[in-house]
Coordinates of C-alpha atoms and ligand atoms in Angstrom, one line a residue:
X1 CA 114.7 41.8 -20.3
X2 CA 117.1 43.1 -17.7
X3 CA 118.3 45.7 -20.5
X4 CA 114.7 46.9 -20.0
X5 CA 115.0 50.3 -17.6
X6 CA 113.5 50.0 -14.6
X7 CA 110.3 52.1 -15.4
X8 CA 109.5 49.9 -18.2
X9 CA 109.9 46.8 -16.1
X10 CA 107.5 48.1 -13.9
X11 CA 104.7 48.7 -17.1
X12 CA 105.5 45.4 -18.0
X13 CA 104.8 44.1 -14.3
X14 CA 101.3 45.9 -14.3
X15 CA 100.4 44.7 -17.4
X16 CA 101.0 41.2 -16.5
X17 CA 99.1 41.4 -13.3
X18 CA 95.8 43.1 -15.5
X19 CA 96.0 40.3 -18.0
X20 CA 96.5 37.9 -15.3
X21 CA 93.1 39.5 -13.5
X22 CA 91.5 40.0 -16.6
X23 CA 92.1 36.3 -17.7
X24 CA 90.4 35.6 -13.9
X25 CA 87.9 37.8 -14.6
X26 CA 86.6 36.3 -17.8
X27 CA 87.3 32.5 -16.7
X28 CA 85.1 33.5 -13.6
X29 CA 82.3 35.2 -15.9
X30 CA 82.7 32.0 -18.0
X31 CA 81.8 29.1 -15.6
X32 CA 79.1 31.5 -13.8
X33 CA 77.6 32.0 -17.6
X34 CA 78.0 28.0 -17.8
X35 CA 76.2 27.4 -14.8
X36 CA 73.3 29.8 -15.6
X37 CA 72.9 27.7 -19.0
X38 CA 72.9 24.4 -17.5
X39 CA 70.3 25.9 -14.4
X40 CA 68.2 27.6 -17.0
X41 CA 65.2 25.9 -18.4
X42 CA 63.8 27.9 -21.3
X43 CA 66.4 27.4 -23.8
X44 CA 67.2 23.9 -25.1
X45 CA 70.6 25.1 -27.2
X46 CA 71.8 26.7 -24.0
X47 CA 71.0 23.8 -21.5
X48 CA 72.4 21.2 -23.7
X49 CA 75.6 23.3 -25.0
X50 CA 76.3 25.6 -21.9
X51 CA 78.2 28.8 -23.1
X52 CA 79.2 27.5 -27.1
X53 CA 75.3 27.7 -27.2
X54 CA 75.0 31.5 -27.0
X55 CA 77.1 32.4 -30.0
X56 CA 74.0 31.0 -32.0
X57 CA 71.6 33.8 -30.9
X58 CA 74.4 36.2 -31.9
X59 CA 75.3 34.6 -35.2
X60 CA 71.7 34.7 -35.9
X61 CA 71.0 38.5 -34.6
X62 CA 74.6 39.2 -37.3
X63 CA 73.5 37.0 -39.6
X64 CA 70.6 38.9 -40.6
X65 CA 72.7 41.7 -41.5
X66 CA 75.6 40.2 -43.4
X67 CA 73.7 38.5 -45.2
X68 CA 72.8 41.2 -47.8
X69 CA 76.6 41.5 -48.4
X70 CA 78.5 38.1 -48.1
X71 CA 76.2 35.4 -49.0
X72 CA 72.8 36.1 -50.4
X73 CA 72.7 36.2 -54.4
X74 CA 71.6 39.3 -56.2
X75 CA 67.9 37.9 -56.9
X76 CA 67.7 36.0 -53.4
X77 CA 66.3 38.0 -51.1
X78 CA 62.9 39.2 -49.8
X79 CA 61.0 41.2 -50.0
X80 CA 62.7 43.0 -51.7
X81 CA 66.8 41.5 -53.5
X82 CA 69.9 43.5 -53.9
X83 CA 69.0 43.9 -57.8
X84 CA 66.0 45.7 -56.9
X85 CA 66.9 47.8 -54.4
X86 CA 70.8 49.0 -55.9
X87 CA 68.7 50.0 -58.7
X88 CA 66.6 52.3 -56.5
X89 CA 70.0 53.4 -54.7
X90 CA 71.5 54.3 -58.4
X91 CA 68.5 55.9 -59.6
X92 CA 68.3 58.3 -56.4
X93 CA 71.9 58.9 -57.0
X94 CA 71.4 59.9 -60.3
X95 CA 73.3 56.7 -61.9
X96 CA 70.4 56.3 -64.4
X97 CA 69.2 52.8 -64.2
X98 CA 71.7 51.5 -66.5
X99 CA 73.4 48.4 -65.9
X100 CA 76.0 45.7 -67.5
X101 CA 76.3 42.7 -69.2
X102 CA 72.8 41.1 -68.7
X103 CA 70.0 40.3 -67.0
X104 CA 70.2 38.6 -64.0
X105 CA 66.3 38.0 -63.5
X106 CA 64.7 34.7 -64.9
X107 CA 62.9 35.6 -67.3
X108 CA 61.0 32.0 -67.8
X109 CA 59.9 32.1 -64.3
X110 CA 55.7 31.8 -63.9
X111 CA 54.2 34.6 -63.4
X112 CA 57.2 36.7 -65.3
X113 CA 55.4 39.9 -67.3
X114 CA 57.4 40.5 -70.6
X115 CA 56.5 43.2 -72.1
X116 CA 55.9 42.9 -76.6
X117 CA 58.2 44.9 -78.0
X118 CA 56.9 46.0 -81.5
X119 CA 59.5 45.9 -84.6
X120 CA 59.5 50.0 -84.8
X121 CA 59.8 51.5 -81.7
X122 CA 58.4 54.8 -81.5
X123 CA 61.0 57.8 -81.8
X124 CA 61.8 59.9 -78.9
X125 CA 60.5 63.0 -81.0
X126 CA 56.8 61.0 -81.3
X127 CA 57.0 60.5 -77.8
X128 CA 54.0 62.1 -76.2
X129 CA 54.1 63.9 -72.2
X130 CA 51.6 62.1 -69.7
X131 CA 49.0 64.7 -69.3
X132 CA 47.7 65.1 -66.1
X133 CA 44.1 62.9 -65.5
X134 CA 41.4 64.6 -63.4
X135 CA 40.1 62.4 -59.8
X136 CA 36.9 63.4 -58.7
X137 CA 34.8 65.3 -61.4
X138 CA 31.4 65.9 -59.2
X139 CA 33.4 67.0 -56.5
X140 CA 33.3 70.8 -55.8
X141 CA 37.4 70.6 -56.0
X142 CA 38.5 68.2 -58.5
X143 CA 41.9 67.2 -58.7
X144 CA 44.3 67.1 -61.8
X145 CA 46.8 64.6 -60.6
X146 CA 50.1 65.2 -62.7
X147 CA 52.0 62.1 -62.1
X148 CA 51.5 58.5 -62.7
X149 CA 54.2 57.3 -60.2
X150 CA 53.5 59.1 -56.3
X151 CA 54.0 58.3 -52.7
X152 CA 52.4 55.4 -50.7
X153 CA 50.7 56.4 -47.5
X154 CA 53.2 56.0 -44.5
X155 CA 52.3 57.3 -41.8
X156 CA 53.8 60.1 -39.6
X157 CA 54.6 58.2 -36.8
X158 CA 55.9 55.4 -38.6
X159 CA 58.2 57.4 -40.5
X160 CA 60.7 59.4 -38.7
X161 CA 60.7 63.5 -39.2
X162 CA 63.3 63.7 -41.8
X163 CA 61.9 61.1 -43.4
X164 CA 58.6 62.9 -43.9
X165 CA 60.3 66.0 -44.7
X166 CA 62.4 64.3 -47.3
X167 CA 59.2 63.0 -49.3
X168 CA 58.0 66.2 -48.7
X169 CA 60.5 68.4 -50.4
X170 CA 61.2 65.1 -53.1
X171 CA 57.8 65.1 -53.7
X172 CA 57.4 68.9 -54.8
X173 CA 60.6 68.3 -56.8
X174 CA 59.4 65.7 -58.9
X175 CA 55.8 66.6 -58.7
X176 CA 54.3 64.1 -56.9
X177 CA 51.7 63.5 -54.5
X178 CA 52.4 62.6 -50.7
X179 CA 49.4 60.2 -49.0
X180 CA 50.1 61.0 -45.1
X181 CA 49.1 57.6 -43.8
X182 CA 46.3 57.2 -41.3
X183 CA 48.5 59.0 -39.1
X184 CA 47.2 62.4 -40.0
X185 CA 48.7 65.4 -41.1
X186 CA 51.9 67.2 -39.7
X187 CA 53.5 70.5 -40.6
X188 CA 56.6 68.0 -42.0
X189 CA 54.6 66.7 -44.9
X190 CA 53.3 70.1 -45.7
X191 CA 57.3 71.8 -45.9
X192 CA 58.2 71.1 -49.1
X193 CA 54.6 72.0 -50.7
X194 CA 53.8 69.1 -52.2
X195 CA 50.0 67.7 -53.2
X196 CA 49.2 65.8 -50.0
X197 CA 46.6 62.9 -50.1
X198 CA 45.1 63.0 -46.6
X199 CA 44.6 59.3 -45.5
X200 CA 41.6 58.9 -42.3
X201 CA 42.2 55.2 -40.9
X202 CA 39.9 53.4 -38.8
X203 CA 41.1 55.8 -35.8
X204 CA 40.6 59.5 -38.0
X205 CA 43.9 60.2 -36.6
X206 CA 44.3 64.1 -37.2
X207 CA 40.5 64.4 -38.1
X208 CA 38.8 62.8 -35.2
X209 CA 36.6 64.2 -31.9
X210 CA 36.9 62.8 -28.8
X211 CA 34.9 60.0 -29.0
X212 CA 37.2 58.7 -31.7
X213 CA 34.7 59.5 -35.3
X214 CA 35.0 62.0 -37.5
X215 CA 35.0 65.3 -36.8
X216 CA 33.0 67.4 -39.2
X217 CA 34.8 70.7 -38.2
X218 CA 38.2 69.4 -38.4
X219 CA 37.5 68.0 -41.9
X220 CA 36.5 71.0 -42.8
X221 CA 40.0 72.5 -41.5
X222 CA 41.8 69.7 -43.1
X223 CA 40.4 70.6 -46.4
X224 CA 40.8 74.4 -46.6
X225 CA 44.8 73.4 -47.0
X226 CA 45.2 73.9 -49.9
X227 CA 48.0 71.4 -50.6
X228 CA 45.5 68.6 -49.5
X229 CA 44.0 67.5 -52.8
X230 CA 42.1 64.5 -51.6
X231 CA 40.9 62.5 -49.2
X232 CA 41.7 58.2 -48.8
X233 CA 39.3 56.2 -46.8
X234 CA 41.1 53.7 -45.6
X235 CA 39.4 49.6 -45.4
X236 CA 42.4 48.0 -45.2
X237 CA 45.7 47.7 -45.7
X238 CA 47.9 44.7 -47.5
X239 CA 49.9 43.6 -44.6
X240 CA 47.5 43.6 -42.1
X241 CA 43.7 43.2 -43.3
X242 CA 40.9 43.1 -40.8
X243 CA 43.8 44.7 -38.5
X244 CA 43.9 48.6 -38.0
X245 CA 47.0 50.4 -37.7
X246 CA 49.4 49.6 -34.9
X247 CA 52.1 52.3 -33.7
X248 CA 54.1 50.8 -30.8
X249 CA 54.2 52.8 -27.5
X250 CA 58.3 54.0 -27.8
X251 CA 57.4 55.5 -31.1
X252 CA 54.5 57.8 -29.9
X253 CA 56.5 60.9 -28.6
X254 CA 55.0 63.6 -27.7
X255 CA 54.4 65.3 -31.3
X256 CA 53.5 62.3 -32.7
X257 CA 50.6 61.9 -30.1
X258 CA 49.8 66.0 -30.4
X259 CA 49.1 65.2 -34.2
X260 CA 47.2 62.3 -33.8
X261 CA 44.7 63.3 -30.7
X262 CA 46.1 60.2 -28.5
X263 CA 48.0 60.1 -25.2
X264 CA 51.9 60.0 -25.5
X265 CA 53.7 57.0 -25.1
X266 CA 50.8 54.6 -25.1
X267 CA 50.5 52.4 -28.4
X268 CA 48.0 53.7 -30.9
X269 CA 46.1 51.2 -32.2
X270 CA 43.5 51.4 -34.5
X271 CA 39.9 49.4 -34.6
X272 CA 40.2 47.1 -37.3
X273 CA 37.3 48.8 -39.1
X274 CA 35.2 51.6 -39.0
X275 CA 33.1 51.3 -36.4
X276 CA 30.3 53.5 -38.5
X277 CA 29.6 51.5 -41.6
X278 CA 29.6 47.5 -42.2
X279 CA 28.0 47.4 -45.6
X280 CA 28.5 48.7 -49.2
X281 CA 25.6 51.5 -48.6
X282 CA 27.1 52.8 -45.4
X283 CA 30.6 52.7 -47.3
X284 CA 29.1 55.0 -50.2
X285 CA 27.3 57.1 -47.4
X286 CA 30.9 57.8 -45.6
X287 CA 32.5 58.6 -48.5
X288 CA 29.6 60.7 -49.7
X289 CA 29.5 62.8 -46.8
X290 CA 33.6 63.5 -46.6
X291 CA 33.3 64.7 -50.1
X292 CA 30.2 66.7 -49.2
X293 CA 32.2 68.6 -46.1
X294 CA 35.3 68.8 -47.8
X295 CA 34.3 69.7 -51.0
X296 CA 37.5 67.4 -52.5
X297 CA 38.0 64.1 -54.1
X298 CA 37.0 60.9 -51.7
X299 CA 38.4 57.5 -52.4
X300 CA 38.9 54.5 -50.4
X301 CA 41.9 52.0 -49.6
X302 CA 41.8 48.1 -49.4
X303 CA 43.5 45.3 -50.2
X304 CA 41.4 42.6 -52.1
X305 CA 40.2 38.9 -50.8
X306 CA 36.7 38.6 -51.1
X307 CA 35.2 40.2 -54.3
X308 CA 31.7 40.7 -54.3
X309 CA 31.5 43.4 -51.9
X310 CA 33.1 45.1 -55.2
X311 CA 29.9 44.3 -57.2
X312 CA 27.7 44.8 -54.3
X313 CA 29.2 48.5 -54.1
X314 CA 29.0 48.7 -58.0
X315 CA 25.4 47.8 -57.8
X316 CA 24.6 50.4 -55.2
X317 CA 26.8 53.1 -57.5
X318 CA 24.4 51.9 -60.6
X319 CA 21.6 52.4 -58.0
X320 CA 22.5 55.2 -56.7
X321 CA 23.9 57.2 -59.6
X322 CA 27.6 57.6 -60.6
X323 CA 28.2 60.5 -58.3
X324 CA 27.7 58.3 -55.4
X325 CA 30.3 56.2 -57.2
X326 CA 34.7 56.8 -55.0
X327 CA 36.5 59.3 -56.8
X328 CA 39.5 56.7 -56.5
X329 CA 40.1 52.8 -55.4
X330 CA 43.5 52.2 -53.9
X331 CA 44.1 48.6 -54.4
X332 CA 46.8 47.0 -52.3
X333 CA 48.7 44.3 -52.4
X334 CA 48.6 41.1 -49.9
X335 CA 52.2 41.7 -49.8
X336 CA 52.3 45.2 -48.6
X337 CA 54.8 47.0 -46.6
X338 CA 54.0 48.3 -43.2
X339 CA 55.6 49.3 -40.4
X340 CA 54.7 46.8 -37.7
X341 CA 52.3 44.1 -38.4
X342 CA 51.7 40.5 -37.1
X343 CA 53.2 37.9 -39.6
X344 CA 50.4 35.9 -39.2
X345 CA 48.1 38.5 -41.1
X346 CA 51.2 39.6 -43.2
X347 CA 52.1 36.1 -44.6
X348 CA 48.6 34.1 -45.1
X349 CA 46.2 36.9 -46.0
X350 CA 45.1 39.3 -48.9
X351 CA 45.7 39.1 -52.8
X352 CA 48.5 40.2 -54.4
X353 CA 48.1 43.1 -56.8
X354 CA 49.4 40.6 -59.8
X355 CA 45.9 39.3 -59.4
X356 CA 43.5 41.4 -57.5
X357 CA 44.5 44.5 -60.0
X358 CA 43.5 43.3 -63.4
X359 CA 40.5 41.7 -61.3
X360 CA 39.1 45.1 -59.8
X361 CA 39.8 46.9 -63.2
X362 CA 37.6 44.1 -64.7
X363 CA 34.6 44.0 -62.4
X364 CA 35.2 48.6 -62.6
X365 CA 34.6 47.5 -66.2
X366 CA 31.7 44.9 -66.5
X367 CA 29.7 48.0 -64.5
X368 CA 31.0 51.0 -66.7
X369 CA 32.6 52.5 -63.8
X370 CA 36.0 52.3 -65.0
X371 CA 36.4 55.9 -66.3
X372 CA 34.3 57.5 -63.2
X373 CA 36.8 55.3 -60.3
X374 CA 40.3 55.5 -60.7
X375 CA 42.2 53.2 -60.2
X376 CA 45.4 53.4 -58.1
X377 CA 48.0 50.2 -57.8
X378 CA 50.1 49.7 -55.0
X379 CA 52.8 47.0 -54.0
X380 CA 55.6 46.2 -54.5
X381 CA 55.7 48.0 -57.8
X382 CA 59.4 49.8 -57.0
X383 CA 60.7 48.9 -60.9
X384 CA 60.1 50.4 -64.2
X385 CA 58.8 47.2 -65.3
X386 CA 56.5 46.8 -62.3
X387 CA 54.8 49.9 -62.8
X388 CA 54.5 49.7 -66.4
X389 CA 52.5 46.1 -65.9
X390 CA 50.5 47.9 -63.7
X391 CA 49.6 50.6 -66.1
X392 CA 48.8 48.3 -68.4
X393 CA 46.9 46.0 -66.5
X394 CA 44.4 49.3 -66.3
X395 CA 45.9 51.4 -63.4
X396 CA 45.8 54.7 -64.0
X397 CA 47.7 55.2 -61.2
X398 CA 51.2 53.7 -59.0
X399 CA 51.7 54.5 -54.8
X400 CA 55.3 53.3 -54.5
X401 CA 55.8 53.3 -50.3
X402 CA 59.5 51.0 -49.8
X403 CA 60.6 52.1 -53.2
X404 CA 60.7 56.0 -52.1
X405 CA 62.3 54.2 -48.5
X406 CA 65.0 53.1 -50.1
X407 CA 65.7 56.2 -51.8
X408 CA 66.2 57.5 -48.1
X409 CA 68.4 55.1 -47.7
X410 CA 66.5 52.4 -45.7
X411 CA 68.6 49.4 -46.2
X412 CA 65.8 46.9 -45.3
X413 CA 67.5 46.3 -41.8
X414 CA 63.7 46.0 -41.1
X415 CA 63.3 46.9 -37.6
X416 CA 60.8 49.3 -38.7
X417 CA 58.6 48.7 -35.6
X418 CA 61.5 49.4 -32.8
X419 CA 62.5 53.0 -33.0
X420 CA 66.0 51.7 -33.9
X421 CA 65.9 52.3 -37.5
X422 CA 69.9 52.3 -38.4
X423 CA 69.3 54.9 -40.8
X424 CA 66.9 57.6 -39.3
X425 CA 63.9 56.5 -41.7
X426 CA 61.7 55.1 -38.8
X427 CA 63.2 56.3 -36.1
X428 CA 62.3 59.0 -33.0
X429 CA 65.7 58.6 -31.8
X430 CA 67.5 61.7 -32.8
X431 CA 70.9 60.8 -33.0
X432 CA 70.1 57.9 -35.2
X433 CA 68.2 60.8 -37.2
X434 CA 71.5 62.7 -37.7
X435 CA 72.3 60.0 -40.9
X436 CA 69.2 61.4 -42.5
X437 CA 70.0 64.4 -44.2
X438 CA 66.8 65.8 -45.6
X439 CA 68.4 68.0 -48.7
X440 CA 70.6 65.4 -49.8
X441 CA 67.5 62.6 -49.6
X442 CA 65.2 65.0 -50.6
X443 CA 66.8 65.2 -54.4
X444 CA 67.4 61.4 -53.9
X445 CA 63.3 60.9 -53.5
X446 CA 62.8 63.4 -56.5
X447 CA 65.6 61.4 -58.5
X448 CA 64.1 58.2 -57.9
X449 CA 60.7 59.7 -59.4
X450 CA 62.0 61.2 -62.6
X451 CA 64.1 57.6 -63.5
X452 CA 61.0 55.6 -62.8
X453 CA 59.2 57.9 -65.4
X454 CA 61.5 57.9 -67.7
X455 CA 62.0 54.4 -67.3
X456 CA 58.2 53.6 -68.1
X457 CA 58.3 55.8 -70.5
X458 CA 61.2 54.1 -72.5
X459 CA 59.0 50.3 -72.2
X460 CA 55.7 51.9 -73.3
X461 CA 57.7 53.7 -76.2
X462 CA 59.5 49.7 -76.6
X463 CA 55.6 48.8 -77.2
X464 CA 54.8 51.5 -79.7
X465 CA 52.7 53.5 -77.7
X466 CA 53.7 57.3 -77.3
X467 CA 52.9 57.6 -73.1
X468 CA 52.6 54.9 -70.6
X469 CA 49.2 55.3 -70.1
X470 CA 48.4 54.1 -73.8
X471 CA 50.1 50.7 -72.8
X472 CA 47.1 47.9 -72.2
X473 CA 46.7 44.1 -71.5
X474 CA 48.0 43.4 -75.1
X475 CA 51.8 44.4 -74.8
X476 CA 52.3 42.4 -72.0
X477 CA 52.5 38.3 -72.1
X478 CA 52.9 36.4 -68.9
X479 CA 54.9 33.5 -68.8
X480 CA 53.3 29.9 -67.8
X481 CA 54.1 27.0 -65.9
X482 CA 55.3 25.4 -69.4
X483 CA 57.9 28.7 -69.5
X484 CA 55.6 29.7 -72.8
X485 CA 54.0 33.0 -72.6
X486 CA 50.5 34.0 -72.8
X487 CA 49.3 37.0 -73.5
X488 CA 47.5 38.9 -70.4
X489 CA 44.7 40.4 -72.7
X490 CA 43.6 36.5 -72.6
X491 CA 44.4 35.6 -69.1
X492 CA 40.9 35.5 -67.3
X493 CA 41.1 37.2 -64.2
X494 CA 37.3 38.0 -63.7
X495 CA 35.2 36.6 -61.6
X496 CA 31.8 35.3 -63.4
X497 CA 28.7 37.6 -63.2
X498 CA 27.4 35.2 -60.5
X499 CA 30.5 34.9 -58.7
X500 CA 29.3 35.5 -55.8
X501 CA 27.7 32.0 -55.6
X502 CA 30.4 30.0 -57.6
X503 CA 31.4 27.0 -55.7
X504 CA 34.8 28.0 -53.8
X505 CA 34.8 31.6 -54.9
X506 CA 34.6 34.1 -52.1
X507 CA 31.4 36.5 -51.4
X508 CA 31.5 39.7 -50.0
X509 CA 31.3 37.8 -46.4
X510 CA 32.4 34.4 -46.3
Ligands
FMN1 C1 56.6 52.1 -42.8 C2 55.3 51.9 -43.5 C3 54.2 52.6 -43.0 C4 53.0 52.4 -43.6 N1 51.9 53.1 -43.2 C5 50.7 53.0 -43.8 C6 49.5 53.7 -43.4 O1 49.6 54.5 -42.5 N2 48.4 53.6 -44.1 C7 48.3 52.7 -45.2 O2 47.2 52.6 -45.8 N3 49.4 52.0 -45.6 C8 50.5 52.1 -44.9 N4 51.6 51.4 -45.4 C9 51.5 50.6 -46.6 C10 51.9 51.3 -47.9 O3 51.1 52.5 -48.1 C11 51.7 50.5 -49.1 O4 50.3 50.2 -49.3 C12 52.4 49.1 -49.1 O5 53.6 49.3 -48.4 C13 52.6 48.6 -50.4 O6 53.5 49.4 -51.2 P1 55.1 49.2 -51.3 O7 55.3 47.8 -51.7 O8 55.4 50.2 -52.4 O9 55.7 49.6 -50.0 C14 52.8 51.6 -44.8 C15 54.0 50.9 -45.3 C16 55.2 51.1 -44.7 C17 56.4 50.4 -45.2
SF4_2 S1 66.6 50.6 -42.6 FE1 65.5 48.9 -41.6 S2 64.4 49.7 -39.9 FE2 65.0 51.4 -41.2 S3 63.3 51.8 -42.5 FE3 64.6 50.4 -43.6 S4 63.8 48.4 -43.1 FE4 63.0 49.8 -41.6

């Protein structure tokens, strides 16, 4: 040491003394942190396990996202497991959806769709193109939807401004529609110049007066854009029914109030129905007059518990005539994605689209409706093989909403409902908006699109049918408790004609 100059002796000397304050310091912060856990009385870890108790609450906060990468298995994790989402990341890279070795999914699970494969597969050259299937043919503007596979309603709001203008420009790309959410309509979903579905919620966010119901004028306004192709009435929504949209207060900035008529910074919630109609007649009557201003296609939204409001609404269509009838029915799934919603509602409440699907496709059926109401799926159907069951359960067509997410490279961190969104998707904040690069997502949404497509496509052509659309309840067995499979054209997933009054089944009001 004494060879040491006397400048650096001097470094040396400072050094000590910091370390020697520092160590001070943090023994000082560490028996005033001791005390405080001992004093404190709301948390039992803490009190009994002064300052060792702490690192739980942040092994727990890290634990949530390491998880994804050191411990959970590739089929582990919900709602949605690595398998699922790296195949939505390769497809929106443009890696095909090709993997090695084998599957990884168990396939004698309950509840496991496999698709029948028939002995001669059609050839690529027989291969027929989906043709475009017209919504609405009594309205004035009927719509000739060109894609089976489109974009969920998220709303503006929920979704960040790249986000929105990702879909936006994707969605044009790949030829897709773009539902807005019940947020209404900003200049970001119209950039790219895609078909918009215009969502009205329980609030009429973007078509609304001041009282808070619909405002005739500003339908009128909404329709004469010509990218809006139709209108979605909006009952309810899979992870929240009998709750209406809930936006909270640090993610209403100033544009996102502008756009939906509220004040800034105050949460927007929703009524958790419309306040204008509480039976099937007053239902019909809404969407009647919507179509009637707007001159465009009108269907509703819900997700499915009760069924025989169905029937009572099918009825009143029979009644009525088959005009009356919804252009479209949006069925979603109990386990929906949403932005922020409470768990009790999200966990306990609400069909899932495995059953309420073939169900509403059934009942569509029994009243000859099923040609006049299409029938759109949504839910967790983000895979080929998802989206092909639903086709052939009798969808005619898929909303994918976390699907097209992850293709912006959400990496289900899900703090959705914050305004911390890691990766700009549901974020205000615009430096965490900065990772968001709307041309490089925007091909990544349009990617994602075309391999899904393709990837239906290639089951339905697996089945011997030449287009996706030609694949029904026969090609696809389910697999039973016994791990034998049955096929789904025999599964019974009606209700009977009186099942309104069978005992334990559900009526249209409990
Ligand atoms: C961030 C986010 C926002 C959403 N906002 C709406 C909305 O405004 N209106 C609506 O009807 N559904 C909304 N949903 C639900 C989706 O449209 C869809 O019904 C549901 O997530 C199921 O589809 P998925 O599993 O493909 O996401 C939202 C979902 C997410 C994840
Ligand atoms: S990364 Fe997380 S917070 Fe962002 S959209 Fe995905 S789940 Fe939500």
């Amino acid at each position: 040491m004494s060879m040491l100059p006397q400048w650096a002796m001097d470094a040396l000397n400072i050094l000590t003394q910091l370390l020697v304050l520092a160590l001070g310091a943090a023994a000082l912060a560490m028996i005033v942190m001791y005390i405080i856990d001992r004093a404190q009385t709301a948390d039992a870890v803490r009190r009994n396990y002064p300052l060792v108790g702490r690192f739980r609450n942040l092994f727990t906060t890290l634990g949530e996202f390491f998880r994804q990468y050191f411990f959970a298995m590739d089929r582990e994790e919900l709602p949605f497991n690595r398998a699922e989402r790296d195949w939505v990341y390769r497809s929106a890279q443009g890696e095909g959806g090709t993997v090695p070795f084998g599957s990884t999914k168990p396939m004698d699970k309950a509840g496991t769709a496999l698709f029948v494969n028939c002995a001669f597969p059609l050839l690529d050259d027989h291969a027929a193109a989906t043709e475009p299937l017209r919504i609405g043919p009594h309205a004035r503007h009927p719509y000739d939807a060109p894609s089976f596979f489109n974009i969920s309603g998220m709303s503006y709001g929920a979704l960040s401004k790249p986000a929105v203008q990702a879909l936006s420009r994707g969605a044009a790309k790949a030829g897709i529609w773009l539902n807005t959410g019940e947020g209404g309509l900003s200049p970001w979903h119209l950039e790219g110049g895609c078909d918009i579905v215009f969502q009205i919620g329980t609030a009429k966010y973007g078509v609304r007066n001041a009282a808070g119901g619909l405002d005739d004028q500003r339908l009128r306004d909404m329709a004469d854009i010509d990218a809006v192709k139709m209108f979605e009435l909006k009952l309810s929504q899979g992870a929240k029914p009998g709750k209406g949209g809930i936006l909270p207060a640090e993610k209403v900035s100033a544009e996102v109030a502008e756009i939906r008529g509220i004040p800034v910074g105050e949460a927007s919630i929703s009524p958790n129905r419309h306040p204008e109609f509480d039976d099937v007649d007053g239902l019909l009557d809404m969407i009647g007059h919507i179509r009637e201003v707007t001159g465009k296609p009108v269907g509703l939204k819900a997700v499915i518990g009760a069924h025989g409001w169905i029937e009572d609404m099918c009825e009143a269509v029979t009644r009525r005539g088959t005009e009356s009838a919804p252009d479209f029915f949006t069925i979603d799934s109990g386990d929906g994605g949403t932005g922020a919603a409470p768990m009790a509602l999200m966990d306990n409440v609400g069909l899932t689209i495995r059953e309420s699907l073939p169900m509403v496709v059934d009942i569509l059926e029994r009243y000859g409706l099923r040609g006049r109401v299409r029938v759109i799926a949504t839910g967790k159907l983000l895979l080929p093989g998802a989206v092909a069951w639903a086709l052939a359960a009798g969808a005619d067509f898929v909303q994918c909403g976390r699907g097209f997410m992850f293709s912006l490279g959400c990496i289900q961190a899900m703090k959705c409902h914050r305004n911390t969104c890691p990766t700009g998707v549901t974020t205000h904040d615009k430096r965490l908006q900065r990772g968001l690069v709307v041309t490089d997502k925007a091909e990544r949404v349009a990617r994602y699109a075309d391999t899904i497509r393709s990837h239906v496509e290639m089951i339905a052509h697996s089945c011997g049918v030449a287009e996706p659309r030609q694949l029904r309840r026969k090609h696809v067995r389910i697999v039973q408790e016994n791990g034998r499979s049955l096929p789904m054209s025999v599964i019974d997933f009606m209700p009977p004609p009186d099942g309104r009054n069978r005992p334990g089944d559900m009526p249209s009001q409990p």
